[in-house]
mmCIF file of C-alpha atoms and ligand atoms in Angstrom:
data_model
loop_
_atom_site.group_PDB
_atom_site.id
_atom_site.type_symbol
_atom_site.label_atom_id
_atom_site.label_comp_id
_atom_site.label_asym_id
_atom_site.label_seq_id
_atom_site.Cartn_x
_atom_site.Cartn_y
_atom_site.Cartn_z
ATOM 1 C CA UNK N 1 29.560 57.018 155.717
ATOM 2 C CA UNK N 2 27.359 58.098 158.637
ATOM 3 C CA UNK N 3 24.335 58.604 156.397
ATOM 4 C CA UNK N 4 24.876 55.282 154.621
ATOM 5 C CA UNK N 5 25.227 53.441 157.948
ATOM 6 C CA UNK N 6 21.819 54.493 159.303
ATOM 7 C CA UNK N 7 19.850 51.483 157.903
ATOM 8 C CA UNK N 8 22.306 49.114 159.641
ATOM 9 C CA UNK N 9 21.911 50.822 163.041
ATOM 10 C CA UNK N 10 18.319 52.141 163.233
ATOM 11 C CA UNK N 11 18.469 52.602 167.032
ATOM 12 C CA UNK N 12 21.360 55.063 166.871
ATOM 13 C CA UNK N 13 20.439 58.702 166.039
ATOM 14 C CA UNK N 14 21.879 60.024 162.777
ATOM 15 C CA UNK N 15 23.775 62.745 164.685
ATOM 16 C CA UNK N 16 25.705 60.085 166.634
ATOM 17 C CA UNK N 17 26.560 58.205 163.416
ATOM 18 C CA UNK N 18 27.855 61.424 161.830
ATOM 19 C CA UNK N 19 29.760 62.289 165.012
ATOM 20 C CA UNK N 20 31.404 58.835 164.934
ATOM 21 C CA UNK N 21 32.950 59.597 161.538
ATOM 22 C CA UNK N 22 34.350 62.892 162.896
ATOM 23 C CA UNK N 23 35.753 61.651 166.203
ATOM 24 C CA UNK N 24 39.372 61.258 165.023
ATOM 25 C CA UNK N 25 39.404 64.856 163.749
ATOM 26 C CA UNK N 26 37.738 66.129 166.943
ATOM 27 C CA UNK N 27 40.430 64.302 168.934
ATOM 28 C CA UNK N 28 43.117 65.885 166.719
ATOM 29 C CA UNK N 29 41.750 69.346 167.558
ATOM 30 C CA UNK N 30 41.534 68.536 171.284
ATOM 31 C CA UNK N 31 45.024 66.980 171.403
ATOM 32 C CA UNK N 32 46.436 69.901 169.429
ATOM 33 C CA UNK N 33 44.884 72.289 171.922
ATOM 34 C CA UNK N 34 46.260 70.300 174.857
ATOM 35 C CA UNK N 35 49.736 70.219 173.274
ATOM 36 C CA UNK N 36 49.725 66.390 173.057
ATOM 37 C CA UNK N 37 49.948 66.390 169.263
ATOM 38 C CA UNK N 38 52.116 68.858 167.389
ATOM 39 C CA UNK N 39 51.494 67.672 163.818
ATOM 40 C CA UNK N 40 54.214 68.464 161.267
ATOM 41 C CA UNK N 41 56.773 65.708 160.782
ATOM 42 C CA UNK N 42 55.550 63.885 163.921
ATOM 43 C CA UNK N 43 52.118 63.422 162.362
ATOM 44 C CA UNK N 44 49.081 62.981 164.589
ATOM 45 C CA UNK N 45 49.780 59.626 166.327
ATOM 46 C CA UNK N 46 47.266 59.982 169.175
ATOM 47 C CA UNK N 47 44.289 60.805 166.943
ATOM 48 C CA UNK N 48 45.289 59.452 163.508
ATOM 49 C CA UNK N 49 47.842 56.702 164.224
ATOM 50 C CA UNK N 50 46.643 53.266 163.084
ATOM 51 C CA UNK N 51 47.053 51.789 166.558
ATOM 52 C CA UNK N 52 45.225 54.569 168.425
ATOM 53 C CA UNK N 53 42.510 54.724 165.733
ATOM 54 C CA UNK N 54 41.780 51.052 166.439
ATOM 55 C CA UNK N 55 41.723 51.844 170.186
ATOM 56 C CA UNK N 56 39.260 54.756 169.718
ATOM 57 C CA UNK N 57 37.096 52.600 167.437
ATOM 58 C CA UNK N 58 36.915 49.815 170.030
ATOM 59 C CA UNK N 59 36.140 52.322 172.833
ATOM 60 C CA UNK N 60 33.337 53.875 170.732
ATOM 61 C CA UNK N 61 31.979 50.405 169.855
ATOM 62 C CA UNK N 62 31.891 49.277 173.506
ATOM 63 C CA UNK N 63 30.281 52.539 174.699
ATOM 64 C CA UNK N 64 27.619 52.448 171.970
ATOM 65 C CA UNK N 65 26.816 48.761 172.537
ATOM 66 C CA UNK N 66 26.345 49.538 176.243
ATOM 67 C CA UNK N 67 24.265 52.704 175.799
ATOM 68 C CA UNK N 68 21.901 51.201 173.205
ATOM 69 C CA UNK N 69 22.092 47.611 174.551
ATOM 70 C CA UNK N 70 22.765 46.544 170.987
ATOM 71 C CA UNK N 71 25.966 44.795 169.886
ATOM 72 C CA UNK N 72 25.276 45.479 166.237
ATOM 73 C CA UNK N 73 24.893 49.225 166.888
ATOM 74 C CA UNK N 74 28.243 49.098 168.700
ATOM 75 C CA UNK N 75 29.883 47.310 165.777
ATOM 76 C CA UNK N 76 28.482 49.834 163.278
ATOM 77 C CA UNK N 77 29.681 52.854 165.307
ATOM 78 C CA UNK N 78 33.112 51.248 165.845
ATOM 79 C CA UNK N 79 33.444 50.659 162.102
ATOM 80 C CA UNK N 80 32.339 54.241 161.391
ATOM 81 C CA UNK N 81 35.060 55.614 163.689
ATOM 82 C CA UNK N 82 37.598 53.408 161.911
ATOM 83 C CA UNK N 83 36.262 54.289 158.450
ATOM 84 C CA UNK N 84 37.755 57.766 159.012
ATOM 85 C CA UNK N 85 41.217 56.202 159.260
ATOM 86 C CA UNK N 86 40.581 53.895 156.286
ATOM 87 C CA UNK N 87 39.506 56.807 154.061
ATOM 88 C CA UNK N 88 42.366 58.980 155.349
ATOM 89 C CA UNK N 89 44.720 56.065 154.487
ATOM 90 C CA UNK N 90 43.398 56.110 150.927
ATOM 91 C CA UNK N 91 43.477 59.885 150.464
ATOM 92 C CA UNK N 92 46.320 61.188 152.684
ATOM 93 C CA UNK N 93 48.602 63.091 152.561
ATOM 94 C CA UNK N 94 46.483 66.057 151.514
ATOM 95 C CA UNK N 95 48.491 68.578 149.514
ATOM 96 C CA UNK N 96 45.679 71.109 149.032
ATOM 97 C CA UNK N 97 46.564 73.643 151.667
ATOM 98 C CA UNK N 98 43.613 75.953 151.462
ATOM 99 C CA UNK N 99 40.519 77.017 149.618
ATOM 100 C CA UNK N 100 39.971 80.716 149.061
ATOM 101 C CA UNK N 101 36.300 81.641 149.188
ATOM 102 C CA UNK N 102 37.130 85.042 147.751
ATOM 103 C CA UNK N 103 38.717 83.779 144.526
ATOM 104 C CA UNK N 104 36.882 80.420 144.670
ATOM 105 C CA UNK N 105 40.193 78.604 144.133
ATOM 106 C CA UNK N 106 42.299 75.975 145.802
ATOM 107 C CA UNK N 107 45.911 76.781 146.445
ATOM 108 C CA UNK N 108 47.964 73.728 145.531
ATOM 109 C CA UNK N 109 50.712 72.371 147.738
ATOM 110 C CA UNK N 110 53.436 69.987 146.617
ATOM 111 C CA UNK N 111 52.993 66.232 146.653
ATOM 112 C CA UNK N 112 53.642 65.439 150.310
ATOM 113 C CA UNK N 113 55.171 62.393 152.054
ATOM 114 C CA UNK N 114 52.848 59.944 153.898
ATOM 115 C CA UNK N 115 51.656 61.341 157.212
ATOM 116 C CA UNK N 116 49.588 58.687 159.054
ATOM 117 C CA UNK N 117 51.706 57.014 161.780
ATOM 118 C CA UNK N 118 51.265 53.281 162.421
ATOM 119 C CA UNK N 119 52.018 53.588 166.135
ATOM 120 C CA UNK N 120 53.486 56.698 167.752
ATOM 121 C CA UNK N 121 56.015 59.453 167.043
ATOM 122 C CA UNK N 122 58.903 57.674 165.345
ATOM 123 C CA UNK N 123 56.978 54.792 163.766
ATOM 124 C CA UNK N 124 56.658 54.464 159.966
ATOM 125 C CA UNK N 125 53.999 56.624 158.311
ATOM 126 C CA UNK N 126 51.555 55.358 155.714
ATOM 127 C CA UNK N 127 48.998 56.689 153.266
ATOM 128 C CA UNK N 128 48.265 55.729 149.657
ATOM 129 C CA UNK N 129 48.282 59.394 148.635
ATOM 130 C CA UNK N 130 45.303 59.497 146.270
ATOM 131 C CA UNK N 131 45.066 63.268 146.761
ATOM 132 C CA UNK N 132 48.713 63.641 145.754
ATOM 133 C CA UNK N 133 47.781 62.399 142.301
ATOM 134 C CA UNK N 134 44.404 64.024 141.608
ATOM 135 C CA UNK N 135 43.504 67.695 141.559
ATOM 136 C CA UNK N 136 41.700 69.445 144.392
ATOM 137 C CA UNK N 137 38.683 69.886 142.124
ATOM 138 C CA UNK N 138 38.616 66.130 141.404
ATOM 139 C CA UNK N 139 38.992 65.395 145.111
ATOM 140 C CA UNK N 140 36.111 67.739 145.933
ATOM 141 C CA UNK N 141 33.962 66.082 143.243
ATOM 142 C CA UNK N 142 34.829 62.640 144.671
ATOM 143 C CA UNK N 143 33.875 63.669 148.212
ATOM 144 C CA UNK N 144 30.688 65.345 147.019
ATOM 145 C CA UNK N 145 29.812 62.187 145.054
ATOM 146 C CA UNK N 146 30.296 60.081 148.182
ATOM 147 C CA UNK N 147 28.057 62.473 150.112
ATOM 148 C CA UNK N 148 25.325 62.158 147.456
ATOM 149 C CA UNK N 149 25.555 58.339 147.610
ATOM 150 C CA UNK N 150 25.282 58.378 151.414
ATOM 151 C CA UNK N 151 22.362 60.816 151.281
ATOM 152 C CA UNK N 152 20.600 58.564 148.734
ATOM 153 C CA UNK N 153 20.969 55.511 150.992
ATOM 154 C CA UNK N 154 19.647 57.509 153.949
ATOM 155 C CA UNK N 155 16.720 58.994 151.968
ATOM 156 C CA UNK N 156 15.731 55.530 150.704
ATOM 157 C CA UNK N 157 15.773 54.248 154.285
ATOM 158 C CA UNK N 158 13.586 57.122 155.579
ATOM 159 C CA UNK N 159 11.050 56.738 152.744
ATOM 160 C CA UNK N 160 10.784 52.967 153.299
ATOM 161 C CA UNK N 161 10.348 53.464 157.035
ATOM 162 C CA UNK N 162 7.568 56.038 156.507
ATOM 163 C CA UNK N 163 5.753 53.696 154.111
ATOM 164 C CA UNK N 164 6.059 50.817 156.585
ATOM 165 C CA UNK N 165 4.716 53.072 159.350
ATOM 166 C CA UNK N 166 1.717 54.090 157.254
ATOM 167 C CA UNK N 167 0.752 50.550 156.262
ATOM 168 C CA UNK N 168 0.843 49.371 159.894
ATOM 169 C CA UNK N 169 -2.646 49.230 161.470
ATOM 170 C CA UNK N 170 -3.270 52.010 164.018
HETATM 171 ZN ZN1 ZN F 201 41.211 63.011 159.870
#
């Protein structure tokens, strides 16, 4: 998503766009460390709840718009932060517990109940559960395919920009 978004926000460095898509997971790690989120049956309401994901997206959008003095850049970064929740909504819960590099195999979990809270602790949890119904190999292929698509959009953008730069008079 970060790669594919670059043409729509040329002012924002690629690293920031990629970071935007990871923010909810970075928050989950930080909140886990701080003891604010426990995971398990409570889910991750402060990093992955629908309400807080919207809050983080708006905060990121406002900060980006201010830093780059560009409302569109802010909108793009805000949408990138939220795209993490949207894609998690499609794919979660994730029943593939781990990948063993030694045997090059996924260990399969059971189909799990939805784990993305709408608000906080006791609120209903959602998630369409795509990864409950496809194999870990299919899921990996899907994610790799999305990465290739994003990389293609980004590569096309870079090539076009280089050509435009070359044709401009010195
Ligand atoms: Zn996540």
